[in-house]
Amino acid sequence: MSRKLGTGNLARLNAMSRGALAVFAEPEQGVRMVYPDVDWIEANPDQPRRRFDPAELEALTESIRKYGLQQPIGVRELGPSRFQLVFGERRLRAVRALGQQTVPCILVPDGVDTAEVAVVENVLRADLTPFEEADAFVALVEKHNYSHADLAQIMGRDRAEITKTIALTKVSAAVRECYEGTPKKVARYKLYQIAALDEPEEQMRLWEALSSDRPAAGAPAPASGSARATAPRDEPEAVLSAFSLRVSRNILRTREALHAFQEKPKRLEDVDREVLRDLRSAIDAILDEEPA
């Protein structure tokens, strides 16, 4: 049985799902900023992100060198001249690489689960791999006895997606290592297919097929003449647009996922219909407000 969320905690976590810093920006709480020495900040043992791409970290460091730190990190106060990082480890590493002595921080209020904040902030910034998300979700389930519905509400995700993401913990270590070492990442829905297999050998065979875009043994061939059926569905390349790079990529991923669902439709649940209606309303509102 899942642990019931208190009204106050639920409101706070719902605020997180709308924006990583929204929980600290509510008028009744206010925002407490501190500027500690970078050497006073200790690592976060609950950091869900396990791998840090050197090229991405170098690009972030160069961006902070040119334009400054655009978003503060989050810390929890442990005592005099002692803080623990809650979120923003890449930003902290970049600041340290630049030799800066202090860093602007948001002080996370007491009573907020720092592990939860770290997961939500990373998920909203699309900073975690699917496997890191899965591990983080499982850690929250084990720590708080959350149900998948609880997590869906906290993360602003569909419950079915939470369940499928958690299932990724069943993927073998060998496949995970292959995924981490592949520059062009395989689409998430393909990882869900791999997680549905029980044997590590079967998972590896399917990984090799999906990562090379060749049919897996025994898999039906795509219908001839269908461009959409034969088109590769790896991580989409973002294009220049009015959206930020991260938002553009997420929109393209959503489009790819909807195309995949159209090819192999299933019965929609009520929550699926609600999400699709909200998505349609948001798209219609954006198009209606588009300048002439």
Short mmCIF file of C-alpha atoms in Angstrom, two decimals:
data_model
loop_
_atom_site.label_atom_id
_atom_site.label_comp_id
_atom_site.label_asym_id
_atom_site.label_seq_id
_atom_site.Cartn_x
_atom_site.Cartn_y
_atom_site.Cartn_z
CA MET A 1 0.00 0.00 0.00
CA SER A 2 1.39 3.38 -0.89
CA ARG A 3 2.14 6.09 1.63
CA LYS A 4 -0.53 8.78 1.41
CA LEU A 5 0.76 12.22 0.58
CA GLY A 6 -0.21 14.98 2.99
CA THR A 7 -2.08 17.95 1.54
CA GLY A 8 0.82 20.34 2.13
CA ASN A 9 3.43 17.99 0.68
CA LEU A 10 1.24 17.19 -2.31
CA ALA A 11 0.77 20.86 -3.13
CA ARG A 12 4.48 21.44 -2.79
CA LEU A 13 5.38 18.49 -4.99
CA ASN A 14 2.80 19.47 -7.58
CA ALA A 15 4.49 22.87 -7.69
CA MET A 16 7.76 21.09 -8.38
CA SER A 17 6.23 19.26 -11.30
CA ARG A 18 5.38 22.61 -12.90
CA GLY A 19 8.93 23.90 -12.48
CA ALA A 20 11.96 22.85 -10.49
CA LEU A 21 12.18 26.14 -8.61
CA ALA A 22 8.46 26.83 -8.30
CA VAL A 23 8.39 25.18 -4.90
CA PHE A 24 10.74 27.87 -3.60
CA ALA A 25 9.04 30.79 -5.33
CA GLU A 26 5.61 30.63 -3.69
CA PRO A 27 4.80 33.91 -1.89
CA GLU A 28 4.10 32.22 1.45
CA GLN A 29 7.58 30.68 1.41
CA GLY A 30 9.69 33.25 -0.37
CA VAL A 31 13.17 32.57 -1.68
CA ARG A 32 16.29 32.50 0.47
CA MET A 33 19.48 33.08 -1.45
CA VAL A 34 22.93 32.33 -0.06
CA TYR A 35 26.40 32.75 -1.59
CA PRO A 36 28.63 30.14 0.06
CA ASP A 37 32.21 29.36 -0.77
CA VAL A 38 32.25 26.51 -3.30
CA ASP A 39 34.47 24.51 -0.95
CA TRP A 40 31.72 24.56 1.69
CA ILE A 41 29.35 22.55 -0.51
CA GLU A 42 29.36 18.78 -0.03
CA ALA A 43 28.19 16.18 -2.54
CA ASN A 44 24.61 14.95 -2.58
CA PRO A 45 24.49 11.20 -1.83
CA ASP A 46 21.05 11.08 -3.45
CA GLN A 47 22.25 12.56 -6.76
CA PRO A 48 20.30 10.62 -9.40
CA ARG A 49 22.69 11.53 -12.22
CA ARG A 50 25.60 9.07 -12.30
CA ARG A 51 27.42 10.00 -15.52
CA PHE A 52 28.62 13.42 -16.59
CA ASP A 53 29.49 13.84 -20.24
CA PRO A 54 32.84 15.70 -20.49
CA ALA A 55 31.84 17.51 -23.70
CA GLU A 56 28.55 18.72 -22.22
CA LEU A 57 30.29 19.81 -19.03
CA GLU A 58 32.90 21.70 -21.06
CA ALA A 59 30.16 23.43 -23.07
CA LEU A 60 28.35 24.43 -19.87
CA THR A 61 31.58 25.74 -18.37
CA GLU A 62 32.23 27.87 -21.45
CA SER A 63 28.66 29.18 -21.36
CA ILE A 64 29.02 30.22 -17.70
CA ARG A 65 32.38 31.83 -18.53
CA LYS A 66 30.75 33.96 -21.22
CA TYR A 67 27.30 34.70 -19.80
CA GLY A 68 27.52 33.90 -16.11
CA LEU A 69 25.45 31.42 -14.12
CA GLN A 70 21.86 31.87 -15.34
CA GLN A 71 20.25 29.52 -12.81
CA PRO A 72 21.40 29.09 -9.20
CA ILE A 73 22.04 25.71 -7.66
CA GLY A 74 20.12 24.35 -4.68
CA VAL A 75 21.68 23.57 -1.31
CA ARG A 76 20.63 22.50 2.17
CA GLU A 77 22.34 24.06 5.20
CA LEU A 78 24.11 21.53 7.42
CA GLY A 79 25.76 23.91 9.85
CA PRO A 80 28.21 26.84 10.01
CA SER A 81 30.05 27.01 6.66
CA ARG A 82 28.58 23.62 5.66
CA PHE A 83 26.07 22.99 2.89
CA GLN A 84 24.94 19.92 0.99
CA LEU A 85 24.17 20.08 -2.71
CA VAL A 86 20.55 19.32 -3.57
CA PHE A 87 20.51 19.99 -7.31
CA GLY A 88 22.73 21.56 -9.93
CA GLU A 89 25.85 19.40 -9.72
CA ARG A 90 26.89 20.12 -13.32
CA ARG A 91 26.60 23.85 -12.68
CA LEU A 92 28.63 23.51 -9.48
CA ARG A 93 31.34 21.51 -11.29
CA ALA A 94 31.50 24.15 -14.02
CA VAL A 95 31.81 26.97 -11.48
CA ARG A 96 34.60 25.11 -9.71
CA ALA A 97 36.37 24.50 -13.03
CA LEU A 98 36.33 28.24 -13.63
CA GLY A 99 37.97 28.85 -10.26
CA GLN A 100 35.11 30.94 -8.88
CA GLN A 101 35.19 31.27 -5.11
CA THR A 102 31.46 31.59 -4.40
CA VAL A 103 28.26 30.50 -6.12
CA PRO A 104 24.66 31.78 -5.83
CA CYS A 105 22.41 29.17 -4.25
CA ILE A 106 18.78 28.71 -3.33
CA LEU A 107 18.47 27.46 0.22
CA VAL A 108 16.12 24.48 0.20
CA PRO A 109 13.64 24.75 3.11
CA ASP A 110 13.64 22.23 5.94
CA GLY A 111 11.05 19.51 5.56
CA VAL A 112 11.54 19.14 1.82
CA ASP A 113 12.87 15.75 0.72
CA THR A 114 16.14 16.69 -0.97
CA ALA A 115 16.26 13.37 -2.85
CA GLU A 116 12.87 14.14 -4.36
CA VAL A 117 13.89 17.69 -5.29
CA ALA A 118 17.03 16.39 -6.99
CA VAL A 119 15.05 13.87 -9.05
CA VAL A 120 12.34 16.35 -10.06
CA GLU A 121 14.83 19.05 -11.02
CA ASN A 122 16.87 16.67 -13.14
CA VAL A 123 13.80 15.16 -14.80
CA LEU A 124 12.38 18.58 -15.67
CA ARG A 125 15.69 19.66 -17.17
CA ALA A 126 15.90 16.38 -19.13
CA ASP A 127 19.29 15.80 -17.51
CA LEU A 128 18.85 12.11 -16.72
CA THR A 129 19.14 9.08 -18.95
CA PRO A 130 16.13 6.70 -18.92
CA PHE A 131 18.11 4.29 -16.73
CA GLU A 132 19.07 7.01 -14.24
CA GLU A 133 15.41 8.02 -14.06
CA ALA A 134 14.44 4.40 -13.42
CA ASP A 135 16.97 4.02 -10.59
CA ALA A 136 15.87 7.33 -9.05
CA PHE A 137 12.19 6.41 -9.21
CA VAL A 138 12.85 3.05 -7.55
CA ALA A 139 14.83 4.78 -4.80
CA LEU A 140 11.86 7.06 -4.08
CA VAL A 141 9.44 4.12 -4.08
CA GLU A 142 11.63 2.24 -1.61
CA LYS A 143 12.23 5.30 0.59
CA HIS A 144 8.64 6.53 0.81
CA ASN A 145 6.58 3.50 -0.25
CA TYR A 146 5.11 5.59 -3.08
CA SER A 147 2.80 3.97 -5.57
CA HIS A 148 3.32 4.53 -9.27
CA ALA A 149 0.33 6.87 -9.16
CA ASP A 150 2.03 8.92 -6.42
CA LEU A 151 5.17 9.24 -8.52
CA ALA A 152 3.17 10.17 -11.60
CA GLN A 153 1.56 13.02 -9.67
CA ILE A 154 4.88 14.22 -8.28
CA MET A 155 6.70 14.08 -11.60
CA GLY A 156 3.87 15.36 -13.75
CA ARG A 157 4.01 12.17 -15.79
CA ASP A 158 1.51 9.58 -16.93
CA ARG A 159 1.28 6.62 -14.53
CA ALA A 160 1.86 4.14 -17.34
CA GLU A 161 5.07 5.94 -18.29
CA ILE A 162 6.28 5.76 -14.68
CA THR A 163 5.62 2.00 -14.66
CA LYS A 164 7.45 1.47 -17.95
CA THR A 165 10.38 3.59 -16.79
CA ILE A 166 10.73 1.64 -13.54
CA ALA A 167 10.69 -1.58 -15.59
CA LEU A 168 13.98 -0.44 -17.15
CA THR A 169 15.72 -1.56 -13.96
CA LYS A 170 15.26 -5.12 -15.31
CA VAL A 171 17.55 -4.40 -18.25
CA SER A 172 20.88 -6.19 -17.90
CA ALA A 173 24.04 -4.35 -16.91
CA ALA A 174 25.62 -5.28 -20.24
CA VAL A 175 22.87 -3.57 -22.24
CA ARG A 176 22.96 -0.52 -19.98
CA GLU A 177 26.70 -0.23 -20.52
CA CYS A 178 26.20 -0.42 -24.29
CA TYR A 179 23.57 2.31 -24.09
CA GLU A 180 25.80 4.62 -22.06
CA GLY A 181 28.66 4.10 -24.51
CA THR A 182 26.61 4.86 -27.62
CA PRO A 183 26.93 8.47 -28.84
CA LYS A 184 23.55 8.44 -30.61
CA LYS A 185 21.06 7.29 -28.00
CA VAL A 186 18.39 4.73 -28.78
CA ALA A 187 14.83 5.99 -28.40
CA ARG A 188 13.19 5.33 -25.06
CA TYR A 189 10.37 3.20 -26.46
CA LYS A 190 12.98 0.75 -27.79
CA LEU A 191 14.40 0.39 -24.29
CA TYR A 192 10.91 -0.47 -23.07
CA GLN A 193 10.85 -3.32 -25.61
CA ILE A 194 14.16 -4.63 -24.29
CA ALA A 195 12.95 -4.44 -20.68
CA ALA A 196 9.99 -6.66 -21.58
CA LEU A 197 12.39 -9.58 -22.17
CA ASP A 198 13.48 -11.71 -19.22
CA GLU A 199 16.78 -13.24 -20.37
CA PRO A 200 19.93 -11.08 -20.59
CA GLU A 201 20.94 -12.85 -23.81
CA GLU A 202 17.60 -12.00 -25.42
CA GLN A 203 17.92 -8.42 -24.26
CA MET A 204 21.37 -8.13 -25.81
CA ARG A 205 20.22 -9.58 -29.13
CA LEU A 206 17.32 -7.13 -29.29
CA TRP A 207 19.60 -4.27 -28.28
CA GLU A 208 21.99 -5.10 -31.13
CA ALA A 209 19.08 -5.20 -33.58
CA LEU A 210 17.39 -1.99 -32.38
CA SER A 211 20.58 0.01 -32.01
CA SER A 212 21.61 -0.85 -35.58
CA ASP A 213 18.09 -0.35 -37.03
CA ARG A 214 17.99 -3.89 -38.40
CA PRO A 215 15.06 -6.23 -37.69
CA ALA A 216 15.43 -8.48 -34.69
CA ALA A 217 15.31 -12.25 -35.30
CA GLY A 218 11.72 -13.31 -35.65
CA ALA A 219 10.42 -9.75 -35.81
CA PRO A 220 7.87 -9.03 -38.57
CA ALA A 221 9.16 -6.99 -41.47
CA PRO A 222 7.64 -3.53 -41.85
CA ALA A 223 4.91 -3.15 -44.44
CA SER A 224 6.27 -2.34 -47.88
CA GLY A 225 5.62 1.14 -49.19
CA SER A 226 5.23 2.58 -45.70
CA ALA A 227 7.79 5.34 -45.28
CA ARG A 228 6.81 5.84 -41.68
CA ALA A 229 7.24 2.16 -40.86
CA THR A 230 10.78 2.07 -42.23
CA ALA A 231 11.95 5.43 -40.91
CA PRO A 232 14.48 5.14 -38.06
CA ARG A 233 13.18 6.26 -34.69
CA ASP A 234 16.33 7.04 -32.79
CA GLU A 235 16.81 10.28 -30.89
CA PRO A 236 15.44 13.03 -33.16
CA GLU A 237 17.66 15.84 -34.28
CA ALA A 238 16.42 19.18 -32.98
CA VAL A 239 15.97 21.93 -35.54
CA LEU A 240 16.21 25.68 -35.24
CA SER A 241 12.90 27.04 -34.02
CA ALA A 242 11.27 29.46 -31.61
CA PHE A 243 11.61 26.83 -28.88
CA SER A 244 14.71 26.21 -26.81
CA LEU A 245 16.87 23.24 -27.80
CA ARG A 246 15.58 21.12 -24.91
CA VAL A 247 11.92 21.94 -25.61
CA SER A 248 12.40 21.34 -29.34
CA ARG A 249 13.87 17.90 -28.68
CA ASN A 250 11.06 16.99 -26.31
CA ILE A 251 8.45 18.06 -28.87
CA LEU A 252 10.12 15.92 -31.52
CA ARG A 253 10.28 12.96 -29.15
CA THR A 254 6.57 13.36 -28.45
CA ARG A 255 5.82 13.43 -32.17
CA GLU A 256 7.88 10.28 -32.69
CA ALA A 257 6.09 8.53 -29.83
CA LEU A 258 2.68 9.43 -31.24
CA HIS A 259 3.67 8.13 -34.68
CA ALA A 260 4.84 4.88 -33.08
CA PHE A 261 1.52 4.55 -31.24
CA GLN A 262 -0.40 5.14 -34.45
CA GLU A 263 1.45 2.25 -36.06
CA LYS A 264 0.59 -0.10 -33.20
CA PRO A 265 -2.46 1.40 -31.49
CA LYS A 266 -3.81 0.11 -28.19
CA ARG A 267 -6.95 0.79 -26.21
CA LEU A 268 -6.72 4.21 -24.59
CA GLU A 269 -7.34 4.56 -20.88
CA ASP A 270 -9.15 7.59 -19.44
CA VAL A 271 -5.84 9.09 -18.27
CA ASP A 272 -4.45 8.72 -21.81
CA ARG A 273 -7.39 10.62 -23.27
CA GLU A 274 -7.01 13.35 -20.66
CA VAL A 275 -3.32 13.81 -21.43
CA LEU A 276 -3.95 13.91 -25.19
CA ARG A 277 -6.76 16.45 -24.78
CA ASP A 278 -4.50 18.66 -22.63
CA LEU A 279 -1.77 18.36 -25.24
CA ARG A 280 -4.17 19.27 -28.05
CA SER A 281 -5.48 22.27 -26.10
CA ALA A 282 -1.95 23.54 -25.45
CA ILE A 283 -1.01 23.18 -29.12
CA ASP A 284 -4.22 24.89 -30.27
CA ALA A 285 -3.64 27.76 -27.84
CA ILE A 286 -0.08 28.28 -29.12
CA LEU A 287 -1.20 28.22 -32.76
CA ASP A 288 -4.13 30.55 -32.09
CA GLU A 289 -1.82 33.09 -30.43
CA GLU A 290 0.73 32.96 -33.25
CA PRO A 291 1.37 36.49 -34.64
CA ALA A 292 -0.01 37.10 -38.11
#
